[in-house]
Short mmCIF file of C-alpha atoms in Angstrom, two decimals:
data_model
loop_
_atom_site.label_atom_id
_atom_site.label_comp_id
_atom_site.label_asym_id
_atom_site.label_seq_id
_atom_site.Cartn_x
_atom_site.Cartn_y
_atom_site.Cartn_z
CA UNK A 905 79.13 -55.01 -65.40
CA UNK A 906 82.89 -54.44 -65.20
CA UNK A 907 84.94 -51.27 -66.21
CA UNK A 908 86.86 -51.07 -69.16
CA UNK A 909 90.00 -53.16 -69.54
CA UNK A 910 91.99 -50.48 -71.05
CA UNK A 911 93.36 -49.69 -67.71
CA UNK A 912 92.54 -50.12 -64.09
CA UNK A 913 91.53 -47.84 -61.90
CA UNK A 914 89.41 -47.97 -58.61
CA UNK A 915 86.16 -47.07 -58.59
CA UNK A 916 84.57 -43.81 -57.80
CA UNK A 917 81.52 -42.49 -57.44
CA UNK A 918 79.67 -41.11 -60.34
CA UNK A 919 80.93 -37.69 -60.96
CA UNK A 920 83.27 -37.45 -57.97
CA UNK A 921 84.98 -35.00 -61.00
CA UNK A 922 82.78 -32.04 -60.24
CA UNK A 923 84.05 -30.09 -57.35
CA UNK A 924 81.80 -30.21 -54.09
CA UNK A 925 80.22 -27.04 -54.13
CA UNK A 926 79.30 -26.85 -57.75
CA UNK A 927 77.57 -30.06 -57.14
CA UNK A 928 75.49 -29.31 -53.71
CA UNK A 929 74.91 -25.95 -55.41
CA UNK A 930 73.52 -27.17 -58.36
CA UNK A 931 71.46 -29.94 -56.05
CA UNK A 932 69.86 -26.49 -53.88
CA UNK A 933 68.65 -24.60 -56.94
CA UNK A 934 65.26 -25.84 -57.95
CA UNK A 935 65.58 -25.85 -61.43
CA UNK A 936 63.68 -28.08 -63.72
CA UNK A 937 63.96 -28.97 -66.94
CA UNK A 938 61.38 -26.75 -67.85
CA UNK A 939 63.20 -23.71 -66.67
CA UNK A 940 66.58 -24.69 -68.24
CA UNK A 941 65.08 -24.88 -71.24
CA UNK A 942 63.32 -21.32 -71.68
CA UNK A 943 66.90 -19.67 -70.29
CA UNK A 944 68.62 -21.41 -73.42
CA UNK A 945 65.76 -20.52 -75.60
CA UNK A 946 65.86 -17.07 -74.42
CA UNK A 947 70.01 -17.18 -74.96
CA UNK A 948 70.01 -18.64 -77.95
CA UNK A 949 67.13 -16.14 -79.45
CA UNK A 950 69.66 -13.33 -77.93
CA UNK A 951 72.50 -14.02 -79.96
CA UNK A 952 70.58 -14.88 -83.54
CA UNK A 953 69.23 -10.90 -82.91
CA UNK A 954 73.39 -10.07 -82.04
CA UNK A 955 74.50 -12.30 -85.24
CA UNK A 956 71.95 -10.19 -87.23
CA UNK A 957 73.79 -6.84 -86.02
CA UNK A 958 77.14 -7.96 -86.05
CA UNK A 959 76.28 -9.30 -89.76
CA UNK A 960 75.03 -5.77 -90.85
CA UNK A 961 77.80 -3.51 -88.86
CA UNK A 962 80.99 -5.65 -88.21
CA UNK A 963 83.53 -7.02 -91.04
CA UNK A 964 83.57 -10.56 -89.96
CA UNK A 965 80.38 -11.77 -90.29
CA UNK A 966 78.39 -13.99 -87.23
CA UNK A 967 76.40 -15.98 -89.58
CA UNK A 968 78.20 -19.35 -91.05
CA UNK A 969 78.61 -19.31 -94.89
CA UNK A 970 76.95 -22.28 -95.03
CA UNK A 971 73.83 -20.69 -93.84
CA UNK A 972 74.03 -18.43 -96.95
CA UNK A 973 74.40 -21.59 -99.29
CA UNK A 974 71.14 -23.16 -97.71
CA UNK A 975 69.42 -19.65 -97.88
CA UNK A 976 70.19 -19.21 -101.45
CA UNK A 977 69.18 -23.37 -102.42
CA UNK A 978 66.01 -22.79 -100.53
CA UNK A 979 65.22 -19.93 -102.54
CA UNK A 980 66.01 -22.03 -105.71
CA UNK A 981 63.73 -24.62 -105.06
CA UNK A 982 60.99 -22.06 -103.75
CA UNK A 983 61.20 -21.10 -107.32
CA UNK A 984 60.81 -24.47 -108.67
CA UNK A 985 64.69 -24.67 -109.89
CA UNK A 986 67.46 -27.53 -108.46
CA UNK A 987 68.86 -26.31 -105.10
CA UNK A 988 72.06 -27.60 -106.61
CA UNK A 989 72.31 -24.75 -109.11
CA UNK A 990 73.80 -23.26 -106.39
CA UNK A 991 77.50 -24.29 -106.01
CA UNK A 992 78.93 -25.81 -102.93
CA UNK A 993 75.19 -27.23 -102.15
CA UNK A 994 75.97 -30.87 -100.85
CA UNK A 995 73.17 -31.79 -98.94
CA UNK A 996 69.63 -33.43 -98.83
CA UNK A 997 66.80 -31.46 -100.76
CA UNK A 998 65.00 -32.14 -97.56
CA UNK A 999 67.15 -29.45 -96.10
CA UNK A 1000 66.82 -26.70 -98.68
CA UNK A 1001 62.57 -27.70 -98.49
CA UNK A 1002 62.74 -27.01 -94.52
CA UNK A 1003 64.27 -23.86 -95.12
CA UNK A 1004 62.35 -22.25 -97.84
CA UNK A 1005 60.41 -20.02 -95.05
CA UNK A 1006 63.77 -18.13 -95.02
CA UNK A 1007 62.75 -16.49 -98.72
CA UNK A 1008 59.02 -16.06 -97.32
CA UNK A 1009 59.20 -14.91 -93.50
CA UNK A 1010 62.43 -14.20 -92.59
CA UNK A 1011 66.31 -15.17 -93.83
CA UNK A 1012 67.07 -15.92 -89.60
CA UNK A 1013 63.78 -18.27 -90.24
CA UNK A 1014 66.74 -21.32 -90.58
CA UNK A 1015 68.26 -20.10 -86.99
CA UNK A 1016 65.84 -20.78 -85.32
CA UNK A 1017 64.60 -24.25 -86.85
CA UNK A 1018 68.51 -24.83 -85.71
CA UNK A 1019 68.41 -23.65 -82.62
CA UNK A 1020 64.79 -25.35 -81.93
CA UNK A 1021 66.94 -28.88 -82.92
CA UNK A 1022 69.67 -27.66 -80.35
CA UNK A 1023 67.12 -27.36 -77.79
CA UNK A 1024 65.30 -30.86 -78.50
CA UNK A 1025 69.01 -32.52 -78.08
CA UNK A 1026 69.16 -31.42 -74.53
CA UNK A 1027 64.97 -33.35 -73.77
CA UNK A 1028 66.28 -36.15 -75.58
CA UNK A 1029 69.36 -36.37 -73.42
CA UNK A 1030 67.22 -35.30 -69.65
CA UNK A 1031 65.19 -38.51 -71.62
CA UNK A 1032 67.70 -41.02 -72.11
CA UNK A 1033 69.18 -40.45 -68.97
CA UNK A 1034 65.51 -40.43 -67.30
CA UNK A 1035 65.02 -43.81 -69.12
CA UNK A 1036 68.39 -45.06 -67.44
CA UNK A 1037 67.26 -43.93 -64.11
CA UNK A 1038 70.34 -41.10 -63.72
CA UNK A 1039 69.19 -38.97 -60.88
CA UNK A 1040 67.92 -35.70 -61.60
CA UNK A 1041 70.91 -33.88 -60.29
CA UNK A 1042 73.13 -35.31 -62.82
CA UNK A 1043 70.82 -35.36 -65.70
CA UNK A 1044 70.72 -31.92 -65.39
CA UNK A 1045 74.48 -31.30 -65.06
CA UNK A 1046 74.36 -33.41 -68.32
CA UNK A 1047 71.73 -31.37 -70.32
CA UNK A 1048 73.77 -28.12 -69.25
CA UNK A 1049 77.15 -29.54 -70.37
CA UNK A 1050 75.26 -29.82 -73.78
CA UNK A 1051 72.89 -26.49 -73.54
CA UNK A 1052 75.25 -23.83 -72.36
CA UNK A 1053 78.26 -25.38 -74.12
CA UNK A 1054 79.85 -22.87 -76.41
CA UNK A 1055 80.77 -25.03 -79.24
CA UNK A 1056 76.96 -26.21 -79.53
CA UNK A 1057 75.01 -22.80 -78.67
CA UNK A 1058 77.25 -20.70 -81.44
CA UNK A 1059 76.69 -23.90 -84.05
CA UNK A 1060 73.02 -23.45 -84.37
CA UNK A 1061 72.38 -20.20 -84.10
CA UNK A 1062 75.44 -19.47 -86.85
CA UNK A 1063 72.99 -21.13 -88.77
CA UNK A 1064 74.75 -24.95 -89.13
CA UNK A 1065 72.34 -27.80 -89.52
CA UNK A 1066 73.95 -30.29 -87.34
CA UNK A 1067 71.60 -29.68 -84.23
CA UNK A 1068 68.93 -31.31 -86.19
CA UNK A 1069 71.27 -34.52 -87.28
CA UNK A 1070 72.08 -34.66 -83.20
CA UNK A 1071 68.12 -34.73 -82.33
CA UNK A 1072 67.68 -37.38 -85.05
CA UNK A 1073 70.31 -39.31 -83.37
CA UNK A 1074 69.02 -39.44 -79.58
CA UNK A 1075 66.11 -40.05 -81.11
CA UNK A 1076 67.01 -43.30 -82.32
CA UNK A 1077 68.51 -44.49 -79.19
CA UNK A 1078 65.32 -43.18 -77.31
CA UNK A 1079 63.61 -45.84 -79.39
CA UNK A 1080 65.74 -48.42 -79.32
CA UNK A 1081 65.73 -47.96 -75.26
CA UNK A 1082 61.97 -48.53 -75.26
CA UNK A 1083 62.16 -51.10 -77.66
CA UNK A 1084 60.51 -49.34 -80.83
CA UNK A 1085 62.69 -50.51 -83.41
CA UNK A 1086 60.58 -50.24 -86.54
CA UNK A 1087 60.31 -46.48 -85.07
CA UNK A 1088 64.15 -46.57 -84.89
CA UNK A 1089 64.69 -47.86 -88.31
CA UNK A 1090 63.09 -45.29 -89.90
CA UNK A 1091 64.67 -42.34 -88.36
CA UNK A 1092 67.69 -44.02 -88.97
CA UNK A 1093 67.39 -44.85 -92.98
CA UNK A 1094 66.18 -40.95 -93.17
CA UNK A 1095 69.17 -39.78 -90.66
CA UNK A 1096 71.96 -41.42 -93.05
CA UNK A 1097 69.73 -40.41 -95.85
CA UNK A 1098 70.40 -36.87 -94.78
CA UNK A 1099 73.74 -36.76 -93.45
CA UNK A 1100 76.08 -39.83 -94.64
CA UNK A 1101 78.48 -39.98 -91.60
CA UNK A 1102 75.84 -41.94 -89.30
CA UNK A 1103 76.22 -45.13 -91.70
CA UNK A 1104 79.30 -45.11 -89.18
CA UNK A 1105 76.82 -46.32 -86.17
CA UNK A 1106 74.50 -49.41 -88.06
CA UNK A 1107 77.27 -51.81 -86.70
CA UNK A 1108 77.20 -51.52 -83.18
CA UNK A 1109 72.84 -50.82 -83.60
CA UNK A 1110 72.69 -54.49 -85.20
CA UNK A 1111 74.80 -56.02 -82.45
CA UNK A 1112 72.79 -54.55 -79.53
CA UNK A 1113 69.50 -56.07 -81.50
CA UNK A 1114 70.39 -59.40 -79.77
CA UNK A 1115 67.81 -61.97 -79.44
CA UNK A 1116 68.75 -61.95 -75.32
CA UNK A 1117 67.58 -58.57 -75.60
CA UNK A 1118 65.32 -58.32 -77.94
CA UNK A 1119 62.05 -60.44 -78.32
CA UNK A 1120 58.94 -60.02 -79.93
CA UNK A 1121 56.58 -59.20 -77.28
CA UNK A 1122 58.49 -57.75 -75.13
CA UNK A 1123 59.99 -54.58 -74.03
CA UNK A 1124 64.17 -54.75 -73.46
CA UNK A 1125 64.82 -54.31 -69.86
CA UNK A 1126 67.06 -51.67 -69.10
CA UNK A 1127 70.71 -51.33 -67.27
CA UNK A 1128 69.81 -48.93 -64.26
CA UNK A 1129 72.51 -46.71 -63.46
CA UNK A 1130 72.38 -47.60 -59.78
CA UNK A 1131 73.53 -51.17 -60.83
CA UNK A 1132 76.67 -49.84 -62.47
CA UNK A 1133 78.67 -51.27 -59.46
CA UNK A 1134 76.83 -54.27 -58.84
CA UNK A 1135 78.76 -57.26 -58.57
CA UNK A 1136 75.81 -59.87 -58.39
CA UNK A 1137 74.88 -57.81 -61.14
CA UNK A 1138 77.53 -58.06 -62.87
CA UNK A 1139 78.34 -61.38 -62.45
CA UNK A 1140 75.46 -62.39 -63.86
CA UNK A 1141 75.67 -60.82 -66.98
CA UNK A 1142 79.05 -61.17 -68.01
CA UNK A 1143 78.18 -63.74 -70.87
CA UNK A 1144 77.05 -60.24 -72.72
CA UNK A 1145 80.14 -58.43 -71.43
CA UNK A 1146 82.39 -59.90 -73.69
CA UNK A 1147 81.00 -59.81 -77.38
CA UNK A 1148 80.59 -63.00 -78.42
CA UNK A 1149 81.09 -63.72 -82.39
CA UNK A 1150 80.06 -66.94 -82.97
CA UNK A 1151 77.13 -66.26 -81.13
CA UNK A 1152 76.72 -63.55 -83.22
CA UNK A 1153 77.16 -65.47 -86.35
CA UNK A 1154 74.22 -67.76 -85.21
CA UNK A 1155 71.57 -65.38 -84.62
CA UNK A 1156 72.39 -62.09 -87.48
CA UNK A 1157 69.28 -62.98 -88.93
CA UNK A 1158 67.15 -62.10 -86.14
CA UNK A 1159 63.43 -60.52 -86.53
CA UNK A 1160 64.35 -57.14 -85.19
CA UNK A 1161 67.98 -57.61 -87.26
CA UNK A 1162 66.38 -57.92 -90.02
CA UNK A 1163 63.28 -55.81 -89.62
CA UNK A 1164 65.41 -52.81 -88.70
CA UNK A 1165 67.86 -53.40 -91.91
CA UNK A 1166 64.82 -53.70 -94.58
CA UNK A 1167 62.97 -50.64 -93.05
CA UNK A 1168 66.03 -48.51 -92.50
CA UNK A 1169 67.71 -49.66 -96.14
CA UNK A 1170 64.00 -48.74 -97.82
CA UNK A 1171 63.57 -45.40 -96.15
CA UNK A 1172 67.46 -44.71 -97.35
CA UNK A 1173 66.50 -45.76 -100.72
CA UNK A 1174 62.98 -44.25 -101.32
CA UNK A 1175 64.39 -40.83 -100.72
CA UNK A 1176 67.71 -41.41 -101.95
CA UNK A 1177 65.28 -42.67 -105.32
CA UNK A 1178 62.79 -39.35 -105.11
CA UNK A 1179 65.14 -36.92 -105.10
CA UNK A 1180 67.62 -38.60 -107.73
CA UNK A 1181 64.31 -39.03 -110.15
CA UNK A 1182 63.72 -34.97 -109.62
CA UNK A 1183 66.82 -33.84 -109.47
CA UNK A 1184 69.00 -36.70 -111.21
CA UNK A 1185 72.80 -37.46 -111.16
CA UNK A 1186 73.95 -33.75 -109.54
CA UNK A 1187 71.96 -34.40 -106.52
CA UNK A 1188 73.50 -38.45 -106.08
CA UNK A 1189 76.75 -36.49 -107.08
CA UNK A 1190 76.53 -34.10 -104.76
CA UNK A 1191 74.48 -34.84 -101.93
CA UNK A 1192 76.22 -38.53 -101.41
CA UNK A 1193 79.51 -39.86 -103.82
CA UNK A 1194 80.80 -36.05 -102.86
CA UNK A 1195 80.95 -36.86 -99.67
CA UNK A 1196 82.53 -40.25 -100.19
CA UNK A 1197 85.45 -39.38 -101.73
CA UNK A 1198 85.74 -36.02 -100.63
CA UNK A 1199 89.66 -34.22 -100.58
CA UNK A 1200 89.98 -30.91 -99.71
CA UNK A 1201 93.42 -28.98 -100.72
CA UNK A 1202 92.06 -26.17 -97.75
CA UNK A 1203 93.71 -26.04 -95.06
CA UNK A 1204 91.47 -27.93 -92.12
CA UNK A 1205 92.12 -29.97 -88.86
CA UNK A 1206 92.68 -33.10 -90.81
CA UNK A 1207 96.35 -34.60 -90.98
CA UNK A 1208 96.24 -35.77 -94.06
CA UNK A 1209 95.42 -31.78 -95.98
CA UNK A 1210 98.94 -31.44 -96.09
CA UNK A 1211 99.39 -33.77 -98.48
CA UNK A 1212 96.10 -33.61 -100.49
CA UNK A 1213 97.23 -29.43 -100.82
CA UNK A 1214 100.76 -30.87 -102.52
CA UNK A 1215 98.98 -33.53 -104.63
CA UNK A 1216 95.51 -32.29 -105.05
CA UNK A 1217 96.09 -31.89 -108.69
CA UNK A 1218 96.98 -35.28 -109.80
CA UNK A 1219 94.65 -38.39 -108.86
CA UNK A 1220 95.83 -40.32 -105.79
CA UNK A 1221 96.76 -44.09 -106.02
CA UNK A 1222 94.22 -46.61 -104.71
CA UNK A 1223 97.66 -47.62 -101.88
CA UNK A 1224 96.96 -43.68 -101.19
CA UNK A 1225 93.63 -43.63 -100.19
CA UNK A 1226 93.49 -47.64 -98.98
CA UNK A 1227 96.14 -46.17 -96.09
CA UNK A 1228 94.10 -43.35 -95.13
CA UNK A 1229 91.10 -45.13 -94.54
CA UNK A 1230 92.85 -48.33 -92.73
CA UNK A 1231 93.46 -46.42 -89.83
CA UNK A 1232 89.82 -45.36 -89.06
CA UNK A 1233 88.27 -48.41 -90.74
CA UNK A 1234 90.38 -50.56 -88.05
CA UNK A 1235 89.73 -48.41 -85.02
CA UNK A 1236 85.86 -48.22 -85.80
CA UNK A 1237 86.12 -51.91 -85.73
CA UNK A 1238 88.08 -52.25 -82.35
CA UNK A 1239 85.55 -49.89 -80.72
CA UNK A 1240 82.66 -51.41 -82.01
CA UNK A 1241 83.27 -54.85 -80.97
CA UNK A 1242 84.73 -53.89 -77.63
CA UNK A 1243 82.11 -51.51 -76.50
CA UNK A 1244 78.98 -52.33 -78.41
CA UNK A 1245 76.62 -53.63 -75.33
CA UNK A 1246 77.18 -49.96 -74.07
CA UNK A 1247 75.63 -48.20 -77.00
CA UNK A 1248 76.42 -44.63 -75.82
CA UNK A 1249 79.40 -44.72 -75.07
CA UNK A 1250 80.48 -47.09 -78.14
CA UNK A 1251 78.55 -44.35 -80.51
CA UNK A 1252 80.65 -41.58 -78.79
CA UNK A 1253 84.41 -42.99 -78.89
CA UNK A 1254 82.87 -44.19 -82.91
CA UNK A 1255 82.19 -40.49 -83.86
CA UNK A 1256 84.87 -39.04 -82.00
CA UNK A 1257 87.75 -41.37 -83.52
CA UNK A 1258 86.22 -40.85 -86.90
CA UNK A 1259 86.29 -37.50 -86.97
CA UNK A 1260 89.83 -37.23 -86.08
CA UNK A 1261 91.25 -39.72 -87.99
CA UNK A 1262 88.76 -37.94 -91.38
CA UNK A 1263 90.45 -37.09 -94.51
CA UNK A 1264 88.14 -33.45 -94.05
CA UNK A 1265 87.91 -31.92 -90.25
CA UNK A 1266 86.25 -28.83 -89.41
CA UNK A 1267 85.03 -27.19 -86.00
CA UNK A 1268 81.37 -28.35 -86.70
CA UNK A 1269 81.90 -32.36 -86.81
CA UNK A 1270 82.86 -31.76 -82.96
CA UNK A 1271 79.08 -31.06 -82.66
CA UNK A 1272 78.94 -34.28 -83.51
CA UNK A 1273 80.21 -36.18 -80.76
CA UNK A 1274 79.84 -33.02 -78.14
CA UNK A 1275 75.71 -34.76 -78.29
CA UNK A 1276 76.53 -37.60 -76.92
CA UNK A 1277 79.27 -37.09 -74.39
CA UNK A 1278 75.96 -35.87 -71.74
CA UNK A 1279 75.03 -39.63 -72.41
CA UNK A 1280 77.96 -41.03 -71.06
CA UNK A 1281 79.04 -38.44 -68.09
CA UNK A 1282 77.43 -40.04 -65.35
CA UNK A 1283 79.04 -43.42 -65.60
CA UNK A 1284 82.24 -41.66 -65.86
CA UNK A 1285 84.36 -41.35 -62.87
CA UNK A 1286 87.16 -39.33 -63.59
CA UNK A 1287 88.12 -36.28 -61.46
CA UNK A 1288 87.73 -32.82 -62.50
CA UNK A 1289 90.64 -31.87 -60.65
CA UNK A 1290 92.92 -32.70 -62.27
CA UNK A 1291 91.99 -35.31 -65.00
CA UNK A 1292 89.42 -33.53 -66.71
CA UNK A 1293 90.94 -30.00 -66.68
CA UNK A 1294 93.87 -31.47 -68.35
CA UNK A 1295 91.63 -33.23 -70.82
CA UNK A 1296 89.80 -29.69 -71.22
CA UNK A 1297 93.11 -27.46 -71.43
CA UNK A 1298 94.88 -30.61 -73.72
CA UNK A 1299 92.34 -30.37 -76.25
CA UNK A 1300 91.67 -26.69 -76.67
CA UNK A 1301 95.32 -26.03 -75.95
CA UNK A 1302 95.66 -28.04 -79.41
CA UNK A 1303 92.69 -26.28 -81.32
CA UNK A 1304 93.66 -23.15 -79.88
CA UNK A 1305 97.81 -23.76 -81.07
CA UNK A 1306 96.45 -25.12 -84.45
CA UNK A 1307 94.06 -22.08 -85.50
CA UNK A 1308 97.24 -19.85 -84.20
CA UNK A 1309 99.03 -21.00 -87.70
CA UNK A 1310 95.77 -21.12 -89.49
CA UNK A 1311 94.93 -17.27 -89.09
CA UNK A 1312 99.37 -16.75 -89.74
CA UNK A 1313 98.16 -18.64 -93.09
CA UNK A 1314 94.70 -17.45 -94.51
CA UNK A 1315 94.85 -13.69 -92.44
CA UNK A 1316 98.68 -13.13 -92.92
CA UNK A 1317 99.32 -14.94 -95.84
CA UNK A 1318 102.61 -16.44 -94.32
CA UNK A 1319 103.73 -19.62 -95.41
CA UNK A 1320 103.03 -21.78 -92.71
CA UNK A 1321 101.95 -25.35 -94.29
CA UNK A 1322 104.14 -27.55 -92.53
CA UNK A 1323 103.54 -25.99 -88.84
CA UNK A 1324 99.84 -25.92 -89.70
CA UNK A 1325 100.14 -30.06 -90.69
CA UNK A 1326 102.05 -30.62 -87.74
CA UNK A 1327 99.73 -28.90 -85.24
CA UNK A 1328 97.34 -31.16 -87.19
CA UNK A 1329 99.13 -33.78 -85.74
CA UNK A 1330 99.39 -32.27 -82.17
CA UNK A 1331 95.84 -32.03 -82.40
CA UNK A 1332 95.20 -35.91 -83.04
CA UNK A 1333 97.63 -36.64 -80.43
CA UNK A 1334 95.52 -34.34 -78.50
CA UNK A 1335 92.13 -36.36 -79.01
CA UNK A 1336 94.24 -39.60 -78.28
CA UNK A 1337 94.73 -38.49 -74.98
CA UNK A 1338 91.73 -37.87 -74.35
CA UNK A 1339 89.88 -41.23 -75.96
CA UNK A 1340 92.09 -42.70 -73.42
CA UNK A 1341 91.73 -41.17 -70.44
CA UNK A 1342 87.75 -41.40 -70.69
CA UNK A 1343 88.10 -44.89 -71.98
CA UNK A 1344 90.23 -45.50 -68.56
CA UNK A 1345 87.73 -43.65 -66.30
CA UNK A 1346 84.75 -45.07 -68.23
CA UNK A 1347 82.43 -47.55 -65.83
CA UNK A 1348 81.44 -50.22 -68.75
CA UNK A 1349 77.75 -50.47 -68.73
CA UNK A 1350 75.96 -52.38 -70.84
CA UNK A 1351 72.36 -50.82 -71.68
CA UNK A 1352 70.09 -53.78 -71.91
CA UNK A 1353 69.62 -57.07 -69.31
CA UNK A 1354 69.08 -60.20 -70.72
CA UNK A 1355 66.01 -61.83 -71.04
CA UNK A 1356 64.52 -64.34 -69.10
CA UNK A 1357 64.33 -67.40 -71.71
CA UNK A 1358 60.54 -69.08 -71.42
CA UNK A 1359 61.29 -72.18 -70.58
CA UNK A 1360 63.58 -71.41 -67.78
CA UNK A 1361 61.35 -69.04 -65.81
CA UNK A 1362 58.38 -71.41 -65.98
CA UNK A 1363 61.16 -74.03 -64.36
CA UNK A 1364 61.84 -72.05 -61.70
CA UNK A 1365 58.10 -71.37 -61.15
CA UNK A 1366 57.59 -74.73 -60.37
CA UNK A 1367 60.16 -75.25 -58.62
#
């Protein structure tokens, strides 16, 4: 294994960035997972009870507007009409279905599916890490950084339904870990099914389906974490450090390659097919193109609002939108073929330099990416003091400046366009910084050994 070439920087233990005495404390408390789980559940149950209250006394509401646009297309197709009578509904049926208890038990009935997701994320994450042989200590510094993180606890029980795209997500890696790709497949055709933006991650998925990693018959052997400085190790992987293309070319059509592309592509397309035979061209509108070509004139995180709000009444040029979507198309690509072999991490910079270089950004897509930064913490060997407080106060410093102009402009009414775009800029600056600083303090760790070939070990058997 070797660390990233970005930049070079000596190694250091596994998170030598949490301060001594957090660390030993956290060691001395006997805490399992067990435990951490039932004081989130309990929180989480805590403030969907609050969100109720504040809902009922206060003038700005706790519960997301969204929520109420699920509530009311659950209620629709409890009734046996199209959830997409309701306007602004531009998601799966399948979520409208799982939320018709809300007309039937209880309107926080969605909350709590939600929150239930939220919880799941942080087993699948103790389990990924468990699979990769993190000790416990830092697994559970990881699950907390996801469980008692205030971006993720307030997004589920708001009622948002991203929790349950992050659980969908671990899940798939869980299975690719242990080598159940047919299992993997299918969550994944149903998790892009769902929620488009995970198309994003069936690049870097095919690549790590090697044949050196995958065979039929056997299970992939895993990376170990304790081998992330392991020279010998290292050494005698590095033919799958590098991504190799032509290599590549030769062996796309692989069994598992091609097994999880038919299975994913048919579960995509058997729902995708159900719901557009009961529901027809508004739900394929709606619940996919929409989301495809989607401009919004509001004013968001994005840096491109600006101009959609000045042009969003004529039809942009196909030069228009081919130069918004260079930029992200090229840096998928980079990251992809750079950082593939370590899926986590490759999934993580993917999501989190798609969502800032979007043409749409809003506060939940950081949900998105805030899943899988657990996965990648303990390989990570940047100092808290003082490289990851500045990442920290860097990035919220940004949000924090950039909703500043956005409650002068929607609160106030001032006219503050231009500062808002260029805080939008600030704020992709902002994430910039911080790709690269955990890019540079990033151990590179690929997830998977190579295989033995056959021949080979029955060569040195006899020898």
């Amino acid at each position: 294994m070797k660390k990233s070439h970005f930049c070079d920087a000596e190694p250091a233990p596994a998170f030598s960035n949490l301060p001594s005495v957090s660390l030993s404390q956290l060691a001395m408390i006997s805490i399992n997972i067990r435990s951490l789980l039932w004081l989130s559940a309990i929180f989480r149950a805590i403030l969907i009870v609050y969100g109720e209250w504040q809902d009922s006394h206060m003038e700005v509401r706790y519960t997301d507007v969204d929520y109420l646009v699920f509530s009311d297309a659950a209620s629709l197709m409890a009734s046996g009409d199209s959830p997409y009578k309701r306007t602004t509904y531009r998601y799966s049926p399948l979520l409208a279905f799982f939320l018709i208890p809300n007309s039937i038990i209880h309107r926080s009935w969605g909350k709590f599916l939600f929150s239930a997701s939220d919880l799941l994320v942080g087993v699948f994450i103790h389990s990924i890490l468990k699979l990769r042989k993190v000790p416990e200590d830092l697994c559970m510094y990881s699950v907390v950084v996801w469980l008692f993180n205030p971006f993720t606890f307030t997004i589920g029980t708001r009622g948002n339904c991203e929790p349950i795209v992050c659980a969908m997500i671990l899940w798939i890696i869980i299975c690719l870990l242990k080598g159940n790709v047919l299992q993997a497949a299918f969550w994944y055709g149903l998790v892009v099914h769902f929620r488009i933006y995970p198309i994003i991650y069936v690049l870097p998925i095919i690549l790590i389906l090697d044949p050196l990693f995958f065979r039929s018959g056997l299970k992939p052997r895993l990376q170990n974490w304790s081998s992330r400085q392991d020279k010998t190790l290292r050494s005698s992987n590095k033919v799958t450090d590098q991504y190799d293309l032509w290599k590549a070319l030769k062996t796309v059509f692989s069994k598992e390659r091609v097994m999880f592309g038919l299975v994913s592509g048919a579960v995509f397309l058997s729902c995708t097919g159900l719901f557009f035979y009961l529901y027809g061209w508004e739900f394929l509108h709606e619940a996919l193109l929409y989301h495809l070509t989607r401009t919004d004139p509001r004013h968001n995180f994005s840096i491109y609002f600006y101009h959609i709000y000045l042009h969003y009444e004529h039809e942009f040029l196909m030069v228009e939108k081919l130069i918004s979507f260079l930029p992200q198309f090229i840096v998928q690509l980079v990251l992809i073929f750079r950082f593939a072999q370590d899926l986590p991490f490759c999934l993580f910079m993917q999501t989190v330099a798609f969502v800032a270089f979007n043409k749409v950004v809003t506060a939940q897509y950081f949900v998105w990416f805030f899943c899988l930064l657990p996965l990648i913490l303990p390989w990570s060997n940047m100092k808290l003091k003082w490289e990851g407080l500045s990442c920290i106060l860097v990035w919220i410093g940004a949000q924090l400046h950039w909703l500043m102009w956005g409650y002068l402009l929607e609160f106030k009414g001032k006219n503050v366009f231009l500062q808002l775009w260029l805080a939008g800029l600030l704020f992709l600056a902002a994430n910039t910084f911080v790709l690269i600083m955990i890019t540079c303090r990033h151990t590179y760790s690929p997830v998977f050994q190579r295989l033995e070939h056959p021949t080979l070990k029955n060569a040195e058997k006899n020898n």
